[in-house]
Structures are given as C-alpha cells and as structure tokens.
Coordinates of C-alpha atoms and ligand atoms in Angstrom, one line a residue:
M1 CA 13.1 -15.3 19.9
T2 CA 12.7 -16.1 16.2
Q3 CA 11.4 -13.0 14.3
L4 CA 8.6 -13.6 11.8
T5 CA 7.5 -11.2 9.0
I6 CA 4.2 -11.7 7.2
A7 CA 3.5 -10.0 3.9
L8 CA -0.1 -8.9 3.3
S9 CA -1.9 -6.5 0.9
K10 CA -4.5 -4.0 1.9
G11 CA -8.2 -4.5 1.0
R12 CA -10.0 -7.7 0.6
I13 CA -7.1 -10.0 1.3
F14 CA -6.3 -8.2 4.6
E15 CA -10.0 -8.2 5.6
E16 CA -10.4 -11.9 4.9
T17 CA -7.0 -12.8 6.5
L18 CA -7.8 -11.2 9.9
P19 CA -9.9 -14.2 11.0
L20 CA -7.2 -16.6 10.0
L21 CA -4.6 -14.6 11.9
A22 CA -6.9 -14.5 14.9
A23 CA -7.2 -18.3 14.7
A24 CA -3.4 -18.4 15.0
G25 CA -3.6 -16.0 18.0
I26 CA -2.1 -13.1 16.0
V27 CA -3.8 -9.7 16.3
P28 CA -2.4 -6.6 14.4
N29 CA -1.8 -3.5 16.5
E30 CA -3.2 -1.2 13.7
N31 CA -5.5 -1.3 10.7
P32 CA -3.5 -0.7 7.5
E33 CA -6.5 0.9 5.9
S34 CA -6.3 3.9 8.3
S35 CA -2.6 3.7 9.2
R36 CA 0.1 5.0 6.9
K37 CA 2.6 2.6 8.4
L38 CA 4.0 -0.1 6.1
I39 CA 5.3 -2.2 9.0
I40 CA 2.6 -3.1 11.6
G41 CA 3.3 -4.8 14.9
T42 CA 1.1 -7.5 16.4
N43 CA 0.3 -8.7 19.9
H44 CA 3.5 -10.9 19.6
D45 CA 6.8 -9.0 20.0
N46 CA 8.4 -11.3 17.4
I47 CA 5.7 -11.1 14.7
Q48 CA 5.2 -8.2 12.3
L49 CA 3.2 -7.5 9.2
V50 CA 4.5 -5.8 6.1
I51 CA 1.8 -4.1 3.9
V52 CA 2.7 -4.4 0.2
R53 CA 1.0 -4.3 -3.2
A54 CA -0.9 -7.5 -3.9
S55 CA 1.3 -8.3 -6.8
D56 CA 4.5 -7.8 -4.8
V57 CA 3.7 -10.3 -2.1
P58 CA 5.4 -13.3 -3.9
T59 CA 8.5 -11.2 -4.4
Y60 CA 8.9 -10.2 -0.7
V61 CA 8.4 -13.9 0.2
Q62 CA 10.7 -15.3 -2.5
Y63 CA 13.6 -13.1 -1.3
G64 CA 13.0 -13.9 2.3
A65 CA 12.1 -10.2 3.2
A66 CA 8.9 -11.8 4.5
D67 CA 8.7 -15.4 5.8
F68 CA 5.3 -16.0 4.5
G69 CA 2.4 -14.1 2.9
I70 CA -1.0 -14.4 1.2
A71 CA -1.4 -13.9 -2.5
G72 CA -4.1 -14.5 -5.1
K73 CA -3.6 -17.4 -7.5
D74 CA -3.7 -14.8 -10.3
V75 CA -0.7 -13.1 -8.9
L76 CA 1.1 -16.4 -8.2
I77 CA 0.6 -17.7 -11.8
E78 CA 2.0 -14.5 -13.2
H79 CA 4.9 -14.5 -10.8
G80 CA 5.8 -18.2 -11.5
G81 CA 6.1 -19.3 -7.9
E82 CA 9.9 -19.5 -7.8
G83 CA 11.3 -20.0 -4.2
L84 CA 7.8 -20.3 -2.8
Y85 CA 6.2 -23.2 -1.0
Q86 CA 2.4 -23.1 -1.5
P87 CA 1.0 -25.4 1.2
L88 CA -2.5 -24.1 1.5
D89 CA -5.5 -22.8 -0.5
L90 CA -7.2 -20.3 1.9
N91 CA -10.4 -20.3 0.0
I92 CA -10.7 -16.5 0.3
A93 CA -10.9 -13.6 -2.2
K94 CA -12.6 -16.0 -4.7
C95 CA -13.3 -14.9 -8.3
R96 CA -12.7 -16.2 -11.8
M97 CA -10.2 -15.3 -14.5
M98 CA -12.3 -14.7 -17.7
V99 CA -12.1 -13.4 -21.2
A100 CA -14.6 -10.6 -21.8
V101 CA -15.6 -8.6 -25.0
C102 CA -18.0 -5.9 -26.0
K103 CA -21.6 -7.2 -26.0
G104 CA -22.5 -8.3 -29.5
F105 CA -18.8 -9.0 -30.5
D106 CA -18.7 -12.4 -32.2
Y107 CA -16.1 -14.0 -30.0
A108 CA -16.6 -17.5 -31.2
A109 CA -15.8 -16.4 -34.8
A110 CA -12.9 -14.2 -33.7
S111 CA -11.2 -16.9 -31.6
V112 CA -11.1 -19.9 -33.9
A113 CA -7.7 -21.6 -34.2
G114 CA -5.4 -19.6 -36.5
S115 CA -7.1 -16.3 -36.0
R116 CA -5.4 -13.2 -34.5
L117 CA -6.8 -11.2 -31.5
R118 CA -5.7 -8.1 -29.5
V119 CA -6.0 -8.8 -25.8
A120 CA -5.6 -6.2 -23.1
T121 CA -4.7 -7.5 -19.6
K122 CA -2.8 -7.1 -16.4
Y123 CA -2.0 -10.8 -16.7
P124 CA 0.1 -11.3 -19.9
N125 CA 1.4 -14.8 -18.9
I126 CA -2.1 -16.2 -18.1
A127 CA -3.5 -14.6 -21.3
A128 CA -0.7 -15.8 -23.5
E129 CA -0.9 -19.4 -22.2
H130 CA -4.7 -19.5 -22.5
F131 CA -4.7 -18.4 -26.2
A132 CA -1.7 -20.5 -27.1
K133 CA -3.7 -23.6 -26.0
K134 CA -6.6 -22.5 -28.3
G135 CA -4.2 -21.9 -31.2
V136 CA -5.2 -18.3 -31.3
H137 CA -2.4 -15.7 -32.1
V138 CA -2.6 -12.8 -29.7
D139 CA -1.1 -9.4 -29.4
I140 CA -1.0 -8.8 -25.7
I141 CA -1.4 -5.2 -24.5
K142 CA -0.2 -4.9 -20.9
L143 CA -2.4 -2.6 -18.7
Y144 CA -2.2 -1.9 -15.0
G145 CA -5.9 -1.3 -14.3
S146 CA -9.3 -0.3 -15.8
M147 CA -9.1 -3.1 -18.3
E148 CA -12.8 -2.7 -19.1
L149 CA -12.1 0.5 -21.0
A150 CA -9.8 -1.1 -23.6
P151 CA -12.4 -2.8 -25.9
L152 CA -14.7 0.3 -25.6
V153 CA -12.2 2.6 -27.1
G154 CA -10.7 0.1 -29.6
L155 CA -7.5 -0.6 -27.8
S156 CA -8.2 -4.3 -27.9
D157 CA -10.8 -6.9 -29.1
A158 CA -10.9 -8.6 -25.7
I159 CA -9.7 -8.4 -22.1
V160 CA -8.5 -11.0 -19.7
D161 CA -9.5 -10.0 -16.2
L162 CA -10.9 -11.1 -12.8
V163 CA -14.6 -11.3 -12.5
S164 CA -16.7 -11.8 -9.4
T165 CA -20.2 -10.5 -9.8
G166 CA -19.8 -9.3 -13.3
G167 CA -21.2 -5.9 -12.3
T168 CA -18.2 -3.9 -13.6
L169 CA -18.4 -5.7 -17.0
K170 CA -22.1 -5.1 -17.3
A171 CA -21.8 -1.4 -16.3
N172 CA -19.4 -1.0 -19.2
G173 CA -21.4 -3.0 -21.9
L174 CA -19.0 -6.0 -21.8
E175 CA -19.7 -9.6 -21.3
A176 CA -17.7 -12.6 -20.1
V177 CA -17.3 -15.1 -22.9
E178 CA -14.8 -17.6 -21.6
H179 CA -13.7 -19.0 -18.3
I180 CA -9.9 -19.4 -17.8
V181 CA -9.3 -20.5 -14.2
N182 CA -10.9 -20.2 -10.8
I183 CA -9.0 -17.9 -8.4
S184 CA -8.6 -17.8 -4.7
S185 CA -5.8 -16.8 -2.3
R186 CA -3.0 -19.0 -1.1
L187 CA -0.5 -19.1 1.7
V188 CA 3.0 -18.7 0.3
V189 CA 6.0 -19.6 2.5
N190 CA 9.7 -18.8 1.8
K191 CA 11.3 -22.2 1.2
A192 CA 14.3 -21.5 3.4
A193 CA 12.3 -20.0 6.2
L194 CA 10.1 -23.2 6.3
K195 CA 13.2 -25.1 7.4
T196 CA 15.0 -22.5 9.6
K197 CA 11.9 -21.1 11.3
Y198 CA 9.9 -24.3 11.3
D199 CA 9.2 -24.2 15.1
V200 CA 7.3 -20.8 14.9
L201 CA 5.8 -21.4 11.4
A202 CA 4.4 -24.8 11.9
P203 CA 1.8 -23.9 14.6
I204 CA 0.6 -20.9 12.5
L205 CA 0.2 -23.0 9.4
T206 CA -1.7 -25.6 11.3
A207 CA -4.0 -23.0 12.8
F208 CA -4.6 -21.5 9.3
S209 CA -5.5 -24.9 7.8
E210 CA -7.8 -25.7 10.7
A211 CA -9.5 -22.3 10.3
V212 CA -9.9 -22.9 6.6
V213 CA -11.6 -26.3 7.0
A214 CA -13.9 -24.9 9.8
Ligands
ATP1 P1 -5.4 -2.4 -7.1 O1 -6.9 -2.8 -7.2 O2 -5.1 -1.4 -6.1 O3 -4.8 -2.1 -8.4 P2 -4.8 -5.2 -6.9 O4 -5.8 -5.4 -8.0 O5 -3.5 -5.8 -7.0 O6 -4.6 -3.7 -6.6 P3 -6.9 -6.1 -5.1 O7 -7.9 -5.5 -6.1 O8 -7.0 -5.9 -3.7 O9 -5.4 -5.6 -5.5 O10 -6.8 -7.6 -5.4 C1 -6.0 -8.4 -4.6 C2 -6.3 -9.9 -5.0 O11 -7.7 -10.2 -4.6 C3 -6.2 -10.2 -6.4 O12 -4.8 -10.6 -6.7 C4 -7.2 -11.4 -6.6 O13 -6.6 -12.6 -6.2 C5 -8.3 -11.0 -5.6 N1 -9.4 -10.3 -6.3 C6 -9.3 -9.3 -7.1 N2 -10.5 -8.9 -7.5 C7 -11.4 -9.7 -6.9 C8 -12.8 -9.7 -6.9 N3 -13.6 -8.9 -7.6 N4 -13.4 -10.6 -6.0 C9 -12.6 -11.5 -5.3 N5 -11.3 -11.5 -5.3 C10 -10.7 -10.6 -6.1
MG2 MG1 -8.0 -4.6 -8.0

C-alpha cells in the first residue's frame, strides 16, 4: 500500500487541522502535545504524521520527507514555496502581518520614502519586501521570538510580526501601525508526490476542500 507522511506543527495548527483530518477519515493515535514522539501513527496503517517546527514544514515537504503538510502563509512567503504545490487555503490560524512601534512613536514621519528604519523581525524577507515597496531603507535585525521587546529596549524602531488580538502588543506598550498581509494556513503538497501518489492524495485533498467550504 502507498505510504503517506503528513507534516504538521504542534499547537494551533495541529488543533485546527484535527477536524480536517477527521473529515478525510484520518485520526491520529496520539496527541503530540502530550506525547514526546515525533512520528505519530494514525488509524490507517499507511498514513503517519511527523511533528515538526512550524517553520520547518515547507522544508520537509519540499524534499519529499513528507508528502504534504500544513503551513502558515507567513512561513510559506519566507520559505519561497520552491517544490511545493499550494492547492488550498484552509482558512485556519488566521492573523495579520503588521508593522508595530512603541505607542507615541511618529511612524508616519519615520517611514517616508528615503528614510532609514531599524526593523526587528522573524520574517526578514516579508519585512524587506514591504519596506522596499515604500522606498524606506531598512536595517533588518533577525530575531527568533519575543519581537515585542526589541523597540522597548532600543534594539529597533519597529517590528514586523503576526498580530491576532493585539493583546501582546498592548501589554508591552506597542501599537500596530501598518497592515502588510493577511495570514492563514495552507495545504502544501510535494510536487512529485502529487503525481506518484495521486490515488491516495486526491481523496484527502477533496475531503479537506469540502471541509473548508462547510
Ligand atoms: P513558536 O511560537 O514555538 O516559536 P511558531 O511561532 O513557529 O513557534 P506557532 O506560534 O504555533 O509556531 O505558529 C504557527 C503558525 O500559526 C504561524 O506560522 C502562523 O501562520 C500562525 N499563527 C501564529 N501566531 C498566530 C496568532 N496569534 N493567531 C493565529 N495564527 C497564528
Ligand atoms: Mg509563535
């Protein structure tokens, strides 16, 4: 039987993917939140899940170590999408990529064309492209988390980060000042697997798309 490997990350993507998997008749044998296992079996002998860091999902799928996976658009834009077929927006893990600064910072004045800004972010490609379009020169400072801290301690003038409720920004005296792009998670499929494993993949993709519409 054709073996199928699905790459997922723990947390909100796993939680919000469970109903989609269920719609395709796939039920994991264990919960990755409580299990330490990185490979989790399912109710199908030929289907397994691999639990990876959210930003690593495109890489596993690109190289065919996983046949398909679910990744945020933020992660996909940064990755570039090489080797990936992206047939479906799953409409889960929704948030916005925004520019945020310390409350009271005159962002409008600081971001006119020709000015120079220090921007801390986990998303250097998205940030660079955004400010290039505005004609603002940026020094990008790559961080891996807790971006909200950077403007507070003078590491940067602004941050580029994901915002959902804005609660974390508010709690740290920051405010969102510019919307960059709406984010949700997408299905990503290995381009070769789509052809060689079409018979097993197609019904799952169909079930996912029907569950998303419903
Ligand atoms: P970690 O938080 O452990 O550093 P991560 O940030 O890569 O890892 P998550 O926070 O679980 O992982 O985010 C996974 C994906 O969920 C992101 O790539 C993004 O698409 C989406 N996401 C992130 N933050 C939010 C949010 N506040 N609301 C909705 N979706 C979000
Ligand atoms: Mg996170």
